[in-house]
Short mmCIF file of C-alpha atoms in Angstrom, two decimals:
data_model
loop_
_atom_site.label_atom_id
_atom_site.label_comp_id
_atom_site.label_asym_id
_atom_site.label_seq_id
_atom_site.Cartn_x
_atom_site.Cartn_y
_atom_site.Cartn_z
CA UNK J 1 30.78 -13.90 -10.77
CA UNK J 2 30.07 -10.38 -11.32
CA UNK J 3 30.26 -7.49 -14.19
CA UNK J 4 28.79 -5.13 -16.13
CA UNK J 5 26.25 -6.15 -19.28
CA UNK J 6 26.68 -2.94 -21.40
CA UNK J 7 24.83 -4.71 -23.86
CA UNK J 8 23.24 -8.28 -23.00
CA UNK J 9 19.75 -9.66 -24.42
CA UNK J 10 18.46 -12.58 -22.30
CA UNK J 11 16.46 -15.16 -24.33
CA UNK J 12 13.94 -18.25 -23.95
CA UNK J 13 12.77 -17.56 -20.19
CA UNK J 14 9.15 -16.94 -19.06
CA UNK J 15 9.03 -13.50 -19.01
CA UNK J 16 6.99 -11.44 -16.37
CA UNK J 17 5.51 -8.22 -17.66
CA UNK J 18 2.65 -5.98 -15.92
CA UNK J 19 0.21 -7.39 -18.58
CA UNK J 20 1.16 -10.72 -17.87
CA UNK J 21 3.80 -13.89 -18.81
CA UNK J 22 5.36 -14.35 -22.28
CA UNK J 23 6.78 -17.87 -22.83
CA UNK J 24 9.66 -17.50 -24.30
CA UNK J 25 10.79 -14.16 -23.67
CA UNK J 26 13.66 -11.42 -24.46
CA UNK J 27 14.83 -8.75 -22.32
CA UNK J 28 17.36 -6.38 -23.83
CA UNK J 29 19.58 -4.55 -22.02
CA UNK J 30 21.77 -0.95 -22.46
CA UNK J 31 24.15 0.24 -19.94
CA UNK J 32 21.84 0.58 -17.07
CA UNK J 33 18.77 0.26 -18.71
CA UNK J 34 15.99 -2.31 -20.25
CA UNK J 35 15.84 -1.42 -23.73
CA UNK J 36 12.84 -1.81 -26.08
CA UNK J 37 14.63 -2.75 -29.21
CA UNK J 38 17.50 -5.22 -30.18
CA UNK J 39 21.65 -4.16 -29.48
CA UNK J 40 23.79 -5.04 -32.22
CA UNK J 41 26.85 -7.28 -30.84
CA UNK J 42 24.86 -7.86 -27.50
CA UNK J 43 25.94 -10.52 -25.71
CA UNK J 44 22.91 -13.38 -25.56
CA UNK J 45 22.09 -15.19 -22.64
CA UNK J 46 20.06 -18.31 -23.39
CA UNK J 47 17.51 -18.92 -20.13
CA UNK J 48 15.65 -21.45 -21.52
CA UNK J 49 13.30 -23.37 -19.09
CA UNK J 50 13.79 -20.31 -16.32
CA UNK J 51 11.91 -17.62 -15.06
CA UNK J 52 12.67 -13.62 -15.70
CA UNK J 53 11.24 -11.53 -12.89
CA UNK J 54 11.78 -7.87 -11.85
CA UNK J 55 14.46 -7.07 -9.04
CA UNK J 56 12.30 -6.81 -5.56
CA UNK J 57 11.42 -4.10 -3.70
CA UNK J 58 11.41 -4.71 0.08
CA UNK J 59 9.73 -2.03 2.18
CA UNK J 60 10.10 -3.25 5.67
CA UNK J 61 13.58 -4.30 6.48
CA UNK J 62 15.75 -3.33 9.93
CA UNK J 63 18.91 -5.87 8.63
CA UNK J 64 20.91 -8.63 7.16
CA UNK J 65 24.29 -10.37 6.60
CA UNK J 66 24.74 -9.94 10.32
CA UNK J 67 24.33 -5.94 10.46
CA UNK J 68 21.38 -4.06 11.92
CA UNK J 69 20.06 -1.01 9.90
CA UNK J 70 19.61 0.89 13.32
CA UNK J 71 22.65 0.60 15.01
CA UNK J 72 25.32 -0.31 12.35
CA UNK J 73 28.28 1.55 10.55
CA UNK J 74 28.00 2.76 7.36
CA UNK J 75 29.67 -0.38 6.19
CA UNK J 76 27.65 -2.46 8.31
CA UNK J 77 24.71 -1.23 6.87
CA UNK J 78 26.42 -1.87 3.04
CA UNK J 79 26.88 -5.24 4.08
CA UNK J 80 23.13 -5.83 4.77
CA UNK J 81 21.99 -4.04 1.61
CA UNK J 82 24.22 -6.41 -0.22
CA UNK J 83 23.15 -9.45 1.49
CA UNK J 84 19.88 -8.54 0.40
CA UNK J 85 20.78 -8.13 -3.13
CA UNK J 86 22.28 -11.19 -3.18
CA UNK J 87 18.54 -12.41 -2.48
CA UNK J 88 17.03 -10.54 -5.17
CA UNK J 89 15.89 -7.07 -3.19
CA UNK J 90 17.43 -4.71 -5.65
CA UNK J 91 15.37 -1.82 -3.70
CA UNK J 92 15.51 -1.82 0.11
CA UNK J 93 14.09 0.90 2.42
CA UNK J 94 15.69 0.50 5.77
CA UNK J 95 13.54 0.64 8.51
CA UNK J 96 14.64 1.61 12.38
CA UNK J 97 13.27 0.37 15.67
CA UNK J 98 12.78 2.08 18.81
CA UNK J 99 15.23 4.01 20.29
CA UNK J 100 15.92 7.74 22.28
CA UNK J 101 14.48 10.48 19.81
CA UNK J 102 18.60 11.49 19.23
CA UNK J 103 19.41 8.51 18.55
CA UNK J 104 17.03 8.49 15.76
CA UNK J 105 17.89 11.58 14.37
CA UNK J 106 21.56 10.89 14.03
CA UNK J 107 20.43 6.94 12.60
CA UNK J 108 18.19 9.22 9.80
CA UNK J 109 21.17 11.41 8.85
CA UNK J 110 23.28 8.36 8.36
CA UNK J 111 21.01 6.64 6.67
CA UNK J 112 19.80 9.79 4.23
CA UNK J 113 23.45 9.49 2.70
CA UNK J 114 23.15 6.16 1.54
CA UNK J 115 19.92 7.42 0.00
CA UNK J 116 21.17 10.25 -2.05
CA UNK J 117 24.15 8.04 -3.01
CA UNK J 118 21.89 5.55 -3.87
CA UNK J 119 22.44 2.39 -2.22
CA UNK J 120 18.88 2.91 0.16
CA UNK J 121 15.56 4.09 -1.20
CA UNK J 122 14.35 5.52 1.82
CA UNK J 123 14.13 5.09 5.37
CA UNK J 124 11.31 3.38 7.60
CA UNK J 125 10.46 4.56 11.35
CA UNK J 126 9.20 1.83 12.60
CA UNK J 127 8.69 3.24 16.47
CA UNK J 128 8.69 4.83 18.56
CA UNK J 129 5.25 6.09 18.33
CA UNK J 130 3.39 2.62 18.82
CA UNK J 131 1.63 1.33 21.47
CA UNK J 132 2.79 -0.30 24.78
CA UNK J 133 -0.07 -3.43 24.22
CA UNK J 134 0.89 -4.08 21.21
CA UNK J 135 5.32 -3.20 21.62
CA UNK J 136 6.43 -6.73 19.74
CA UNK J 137 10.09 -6.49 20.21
CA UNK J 138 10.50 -2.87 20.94
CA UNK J 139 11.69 -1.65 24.16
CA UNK J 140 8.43 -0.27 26.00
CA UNK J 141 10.59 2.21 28.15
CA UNK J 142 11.47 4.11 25.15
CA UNK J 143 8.05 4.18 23.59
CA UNK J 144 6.29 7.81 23.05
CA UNK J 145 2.81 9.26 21.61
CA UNK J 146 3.34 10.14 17.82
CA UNK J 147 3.36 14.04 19.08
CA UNK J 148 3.48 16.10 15.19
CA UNK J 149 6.48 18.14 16.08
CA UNK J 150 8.59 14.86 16.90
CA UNK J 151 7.29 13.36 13.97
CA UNK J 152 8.94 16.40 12.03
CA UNK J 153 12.06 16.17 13.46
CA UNK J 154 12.84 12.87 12.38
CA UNK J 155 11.34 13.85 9.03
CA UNK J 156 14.07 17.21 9.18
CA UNK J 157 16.58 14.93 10.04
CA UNK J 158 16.19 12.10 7.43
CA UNK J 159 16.41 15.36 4.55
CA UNK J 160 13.49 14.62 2.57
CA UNK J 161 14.75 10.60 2.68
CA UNK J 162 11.87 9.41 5.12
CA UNK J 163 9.24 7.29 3.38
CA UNK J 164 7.24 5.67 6.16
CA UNK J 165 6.09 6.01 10.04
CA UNK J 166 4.64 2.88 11.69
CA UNK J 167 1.87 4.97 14.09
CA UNK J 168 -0.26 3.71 16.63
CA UNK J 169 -2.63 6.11 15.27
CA UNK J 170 -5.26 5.55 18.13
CA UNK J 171 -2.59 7.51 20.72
CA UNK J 172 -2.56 11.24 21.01
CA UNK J 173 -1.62 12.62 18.63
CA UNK J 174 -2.05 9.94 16.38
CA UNK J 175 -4.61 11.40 13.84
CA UNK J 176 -2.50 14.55 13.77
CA UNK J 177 1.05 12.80 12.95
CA UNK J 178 -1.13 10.77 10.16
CA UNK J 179 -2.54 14.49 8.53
CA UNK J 180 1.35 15.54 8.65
CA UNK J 181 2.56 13.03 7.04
CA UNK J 182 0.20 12.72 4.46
CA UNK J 183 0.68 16.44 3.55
CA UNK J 184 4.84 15.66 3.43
CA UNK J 185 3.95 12.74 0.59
CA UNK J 186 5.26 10.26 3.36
CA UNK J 187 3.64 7.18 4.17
CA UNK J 188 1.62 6.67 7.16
CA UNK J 189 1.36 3.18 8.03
CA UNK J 190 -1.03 1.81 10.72
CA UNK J 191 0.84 -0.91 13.10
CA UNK J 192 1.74 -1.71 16.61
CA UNK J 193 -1.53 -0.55 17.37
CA UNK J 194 -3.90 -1.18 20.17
CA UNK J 195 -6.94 0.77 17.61
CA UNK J 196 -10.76 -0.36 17.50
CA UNK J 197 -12.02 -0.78 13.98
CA UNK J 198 -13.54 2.52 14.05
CA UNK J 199 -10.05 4.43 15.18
CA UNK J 200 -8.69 2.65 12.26
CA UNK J 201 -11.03 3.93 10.33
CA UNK J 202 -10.79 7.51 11.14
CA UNK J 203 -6.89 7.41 10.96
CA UNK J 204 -7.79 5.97 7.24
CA UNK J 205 -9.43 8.54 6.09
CA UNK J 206 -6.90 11.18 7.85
CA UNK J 207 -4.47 9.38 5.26
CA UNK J 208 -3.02 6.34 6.61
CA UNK J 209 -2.18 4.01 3.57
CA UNK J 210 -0.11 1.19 4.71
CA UNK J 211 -0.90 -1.95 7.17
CA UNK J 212 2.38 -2.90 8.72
CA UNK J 213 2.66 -6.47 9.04
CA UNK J 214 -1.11 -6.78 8.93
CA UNK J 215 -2.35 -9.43 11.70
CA UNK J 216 1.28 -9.02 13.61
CA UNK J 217 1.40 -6.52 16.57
CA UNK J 218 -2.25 -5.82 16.74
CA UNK J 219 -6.10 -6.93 18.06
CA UNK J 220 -7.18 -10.32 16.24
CA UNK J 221 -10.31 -10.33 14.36
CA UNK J 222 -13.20 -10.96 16.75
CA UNK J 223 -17.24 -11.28 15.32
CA UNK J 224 -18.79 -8.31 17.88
CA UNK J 225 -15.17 -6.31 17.84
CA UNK J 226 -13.46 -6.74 14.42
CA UNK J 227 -10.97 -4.20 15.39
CA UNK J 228 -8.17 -3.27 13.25
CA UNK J 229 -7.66 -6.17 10.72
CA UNK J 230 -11.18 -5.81 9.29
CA UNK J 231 -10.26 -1.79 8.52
CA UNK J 232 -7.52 -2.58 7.15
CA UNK J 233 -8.32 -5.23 5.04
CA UNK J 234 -11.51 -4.09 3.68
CA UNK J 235 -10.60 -0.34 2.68
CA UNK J 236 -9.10 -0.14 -0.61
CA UNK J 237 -6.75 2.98 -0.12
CA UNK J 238 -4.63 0.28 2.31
CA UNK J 239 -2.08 -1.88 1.00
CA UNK J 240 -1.14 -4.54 3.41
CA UNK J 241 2.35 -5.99 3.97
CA UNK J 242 2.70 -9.80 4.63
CA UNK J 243 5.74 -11.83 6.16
CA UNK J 244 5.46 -14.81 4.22
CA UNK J 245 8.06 -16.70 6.66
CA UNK J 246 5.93 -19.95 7.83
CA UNK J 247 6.22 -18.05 11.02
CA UNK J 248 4.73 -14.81 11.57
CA UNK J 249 1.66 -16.05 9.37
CA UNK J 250 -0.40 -20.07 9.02
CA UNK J 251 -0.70 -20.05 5.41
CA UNK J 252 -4.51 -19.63 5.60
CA UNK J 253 -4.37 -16.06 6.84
CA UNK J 254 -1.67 -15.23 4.24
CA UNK J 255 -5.08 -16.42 1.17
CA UNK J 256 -7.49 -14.98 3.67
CA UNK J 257 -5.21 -11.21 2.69
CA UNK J 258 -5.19 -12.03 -0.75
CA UNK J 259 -8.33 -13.26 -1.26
CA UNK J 260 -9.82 -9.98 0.79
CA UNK J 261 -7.17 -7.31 0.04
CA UNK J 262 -6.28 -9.03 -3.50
CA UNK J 263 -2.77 -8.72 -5.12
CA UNK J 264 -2.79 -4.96 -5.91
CA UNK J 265 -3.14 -4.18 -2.41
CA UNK J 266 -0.65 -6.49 -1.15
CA UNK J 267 3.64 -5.42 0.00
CA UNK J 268 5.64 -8.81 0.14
CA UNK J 269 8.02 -7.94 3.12
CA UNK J 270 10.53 -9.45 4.84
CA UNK J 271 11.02 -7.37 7.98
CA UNK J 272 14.22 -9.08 8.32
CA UNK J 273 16.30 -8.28 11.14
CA UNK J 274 20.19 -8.83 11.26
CA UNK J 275 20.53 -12.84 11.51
CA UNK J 276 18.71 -12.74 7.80
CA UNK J 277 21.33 -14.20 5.26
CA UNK J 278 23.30 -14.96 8.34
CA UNK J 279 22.61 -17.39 11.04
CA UNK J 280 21.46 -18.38 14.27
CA UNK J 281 22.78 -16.87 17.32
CA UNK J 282 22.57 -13.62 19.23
CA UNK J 283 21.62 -10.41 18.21
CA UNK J 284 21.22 -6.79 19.92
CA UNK J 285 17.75 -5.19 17.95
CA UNK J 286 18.11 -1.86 19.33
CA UNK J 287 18.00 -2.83 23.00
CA UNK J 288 16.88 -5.57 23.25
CA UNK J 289 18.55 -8.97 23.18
CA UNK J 290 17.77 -11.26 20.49
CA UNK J 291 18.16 -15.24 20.31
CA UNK J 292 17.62 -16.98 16.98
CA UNK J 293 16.93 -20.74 16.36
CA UNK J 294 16.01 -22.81 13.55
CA UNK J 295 15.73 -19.40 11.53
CA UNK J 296 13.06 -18.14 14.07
CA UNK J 297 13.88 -14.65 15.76
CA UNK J 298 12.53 -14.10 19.54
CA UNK J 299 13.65 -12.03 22.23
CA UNK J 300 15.34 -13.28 24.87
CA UNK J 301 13.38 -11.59 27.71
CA UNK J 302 9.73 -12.43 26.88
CA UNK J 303 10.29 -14.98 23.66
CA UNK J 304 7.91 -12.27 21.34
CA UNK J 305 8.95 -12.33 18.02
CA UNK J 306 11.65 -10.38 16.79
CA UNK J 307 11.18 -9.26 13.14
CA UNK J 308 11.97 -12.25 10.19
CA UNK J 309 15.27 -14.02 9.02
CA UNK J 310 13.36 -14.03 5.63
CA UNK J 311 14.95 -12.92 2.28
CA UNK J 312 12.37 -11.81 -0.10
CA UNK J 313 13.39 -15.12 -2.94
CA UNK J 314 12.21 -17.47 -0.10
CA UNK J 315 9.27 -15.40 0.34
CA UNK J 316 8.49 -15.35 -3.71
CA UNK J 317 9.25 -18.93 -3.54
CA UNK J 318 7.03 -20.02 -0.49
CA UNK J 319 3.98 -18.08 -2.39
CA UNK J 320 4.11 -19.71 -5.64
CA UNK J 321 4.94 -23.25 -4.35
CA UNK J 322 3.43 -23.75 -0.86
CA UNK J 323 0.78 -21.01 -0.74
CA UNK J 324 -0.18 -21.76 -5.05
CA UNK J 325 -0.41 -17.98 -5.26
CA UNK J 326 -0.15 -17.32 -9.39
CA UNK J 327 3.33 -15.70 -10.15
CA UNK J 328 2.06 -13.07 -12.06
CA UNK J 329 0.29 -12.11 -8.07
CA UNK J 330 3.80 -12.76 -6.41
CA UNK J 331 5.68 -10.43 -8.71
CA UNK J 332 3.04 -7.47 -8.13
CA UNK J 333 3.47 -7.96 -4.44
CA UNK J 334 6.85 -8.46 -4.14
CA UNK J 335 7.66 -5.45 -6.80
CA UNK J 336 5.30 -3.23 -8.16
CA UNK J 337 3.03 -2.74 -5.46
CA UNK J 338 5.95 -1.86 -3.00
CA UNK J 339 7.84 0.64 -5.92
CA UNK J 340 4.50 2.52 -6.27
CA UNK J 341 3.71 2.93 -3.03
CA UNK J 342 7.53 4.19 -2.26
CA UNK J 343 7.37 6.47 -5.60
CA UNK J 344 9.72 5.00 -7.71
CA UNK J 345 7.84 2.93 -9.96
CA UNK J 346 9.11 5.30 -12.48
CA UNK J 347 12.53 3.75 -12.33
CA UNK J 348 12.08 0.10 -11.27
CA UNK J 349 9.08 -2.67 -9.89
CA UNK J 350 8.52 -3.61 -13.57
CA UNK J 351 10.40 -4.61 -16.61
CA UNK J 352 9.42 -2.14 -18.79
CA UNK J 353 11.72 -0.54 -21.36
CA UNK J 354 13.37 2.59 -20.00
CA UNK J 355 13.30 1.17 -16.50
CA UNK J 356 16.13 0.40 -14.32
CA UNK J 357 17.35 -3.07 -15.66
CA UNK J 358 16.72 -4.68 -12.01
CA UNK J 359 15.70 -8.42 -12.84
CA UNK J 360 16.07 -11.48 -11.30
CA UNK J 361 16.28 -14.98 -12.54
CA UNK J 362 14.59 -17.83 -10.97
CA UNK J 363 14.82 -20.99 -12.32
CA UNK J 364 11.48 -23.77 -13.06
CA UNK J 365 11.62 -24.48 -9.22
CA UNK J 366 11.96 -20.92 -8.46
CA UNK J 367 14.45 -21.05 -6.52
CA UNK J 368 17.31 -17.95 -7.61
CA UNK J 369 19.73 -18.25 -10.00
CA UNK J 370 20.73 -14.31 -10.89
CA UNK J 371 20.14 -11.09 -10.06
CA UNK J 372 20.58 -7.94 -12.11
CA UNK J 373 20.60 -4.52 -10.38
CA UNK J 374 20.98 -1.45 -12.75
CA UNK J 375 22.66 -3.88 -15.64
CA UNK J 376 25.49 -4.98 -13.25
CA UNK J 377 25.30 -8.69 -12.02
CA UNK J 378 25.13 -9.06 -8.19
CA UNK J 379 24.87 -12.83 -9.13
CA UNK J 380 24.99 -13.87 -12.52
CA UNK J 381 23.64 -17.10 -13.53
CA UNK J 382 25.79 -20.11 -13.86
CA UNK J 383 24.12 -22.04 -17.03
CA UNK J 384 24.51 -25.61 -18.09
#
């Protein structure tokens, strides 16, 4: 069931707000908007004995619903975004993979419209400028050194709607692409890489920010040649994303981030691919053939992971019950940490009053129950 809440005050949930949980809570809403004082004639929703959390922010995403984010129509693409809201990701960045450097262009202009029309909040290029040791499922023929000018051009071509490169920064032309992109206001993220601990590092303080999928797709930690992972980890102008899946990470690497890294420095993603909300089966990602079972992406030539099937509420879920991460952690990593970093946490990651009214509604399992994105329902709560 769906519709617009012009006016609707939600009552008696556990509340999460940036300075922490208040039992019993109330969050007002107006049109579009969280509200800081009471509507008269609102329309009360009693969510006693459930949680009230704000909408998720998902950084790292190529898919979902059955539609890829790098090769699908425009409604494809509509489809995954929903899919995702129906999850609780009321932001989503869409992120590409590999592919010919025309390809990618026309992918960015399709994908800037659905930014300025607001159903995106920014576009991901994950690839092609990562490194052949450390591809994952990207196709290696199609791989390239993060040269500036081609950095630009996808840049030119995504309008001003780009908000992250994945870099192999160690490359040529690595350190370069990082300074660029740091002057643009885009993120440079450091992943797929092949880099030493000191090139990591030096592409640091050239103005990487981001870790993409830290411990995926790069060097393990080793005592005489801690390589990337220890960089990353221990520099606190990175945030590092996590795929909390059961899959991509044992549960003891996932506290080893957060103990390290700690909750302000850590992006819940799902890096979902197209089978996420979907099912097993086949699936093209890019060019590569895809075969997923049991929930677990892999390619089909080669068996290396292929991105997640995860939705971020199974992620918030897993962290609070399996991995006994407090909530008020989850909700920064899963939402405010992400908005920031994007720019946006003007408009949404938090519930604060004048905010986008973005929530979600979880209930004393956590497992979802509503979701709220700009006061419209995507999923509204069916209550005893």
């Amino acid at each position: 069931m769906a519709g617009r809440a012009d006016s609707t005050v939600l009552t008696g949930a556990r509340v999460v707000l940036p300075t922490g949980t208040v039992e019993n809570g109330r969050v007002i809403v107006e049109g579009t908007r969280i509200a800081g004082g009471p509507a008269e004639g609102a329309r009360t929703i009693d969510l006693t004995g459930h949680w009230v959390v704000p909408g998720f922010v998902d950084m790292h995403n190529h898919g979902g619903g059955g539609a890829s984010f790098t090769s699908g129509t425009v409604d494809e693409v509509l489809t995954g975004i929903r899919t995702h809201r129906e999850h609780g990701t009321t932001t989503l960045v869409a992120s590409t993979v590999t592919g010919e450097m025309d390809f990618l262009t026309e992918r960015a202009g399709i994908l800037s419209e659905l930014v300025e029309q607001g159903d995106l909040a920014g576009i991901h290029f994950e690839g092609p400028f990562i490194s052949p040791c450390r591809k994952g499922a990207h196709s290696e023929t199609l791989l390239r050194h993060p040269d500036p000018a081609e950095v630009r051009k996808l840049m030119d071509a995504a309008r001003g709607t780009a908000k992250m490169f994945t870099l192999a920064t160690e490359l040529p032309g690595g350190i370069e692409s990082v300074r660029l992109l740091a002057e643009h206001g885009v993120i440079a993220a450091i992943g797929h890489t092949d880099a030493t601990y000191e090139q990591t590092v030096e592409a640091i303080d050239a103005g990487a920010t981001v870790a993409t999928h830290l411990f995926n797709a790069m060097p393990p930690f080793a005592h005489r040649d801690p390589g990337p992972i220890a960089a990353l980890l221990e520099d606190e102008r990175i945030t590092v994303e996590l795929i909390n899946d059961g899959t991509h990470l044992h549960p003891a690497a996932l506290e080893l981030a957060y103990h390290h890294a700690g909750a302000a420095r850590v992006a819940l993603i799902t890096d979902a691919m197209d089978a996420a909300g979907f099912g097993d089966g086949r699936y093209q990602l890019g060019p590569l053939a895809v075969e997923v079972k049991d929930g677990v992406a892999r390619l089909v030539e080669g068996n290396s992971i292929a991105g997640s099937t995860l939705t971020l509420d199974t992620a918030f879920r897993r962290a609070v019950t399996l991995d006994r991460i407090p909530v008020e952690d989850v909700v920064r990593s899963i939402s405010a940490n992400p908005a920031r970093l994007l720019g946006v946490y003007d408009r949404v990651g938090s519930l604060d009053p004048g905010k986008d009214a973005d929530l979600v509604v979880l209930d004393a399992d956590f497992a979802l129950k509503g979701v709220m994105r700009k006061g419209e329902w995507v999923t509204e709560p069916e209550l005893g």
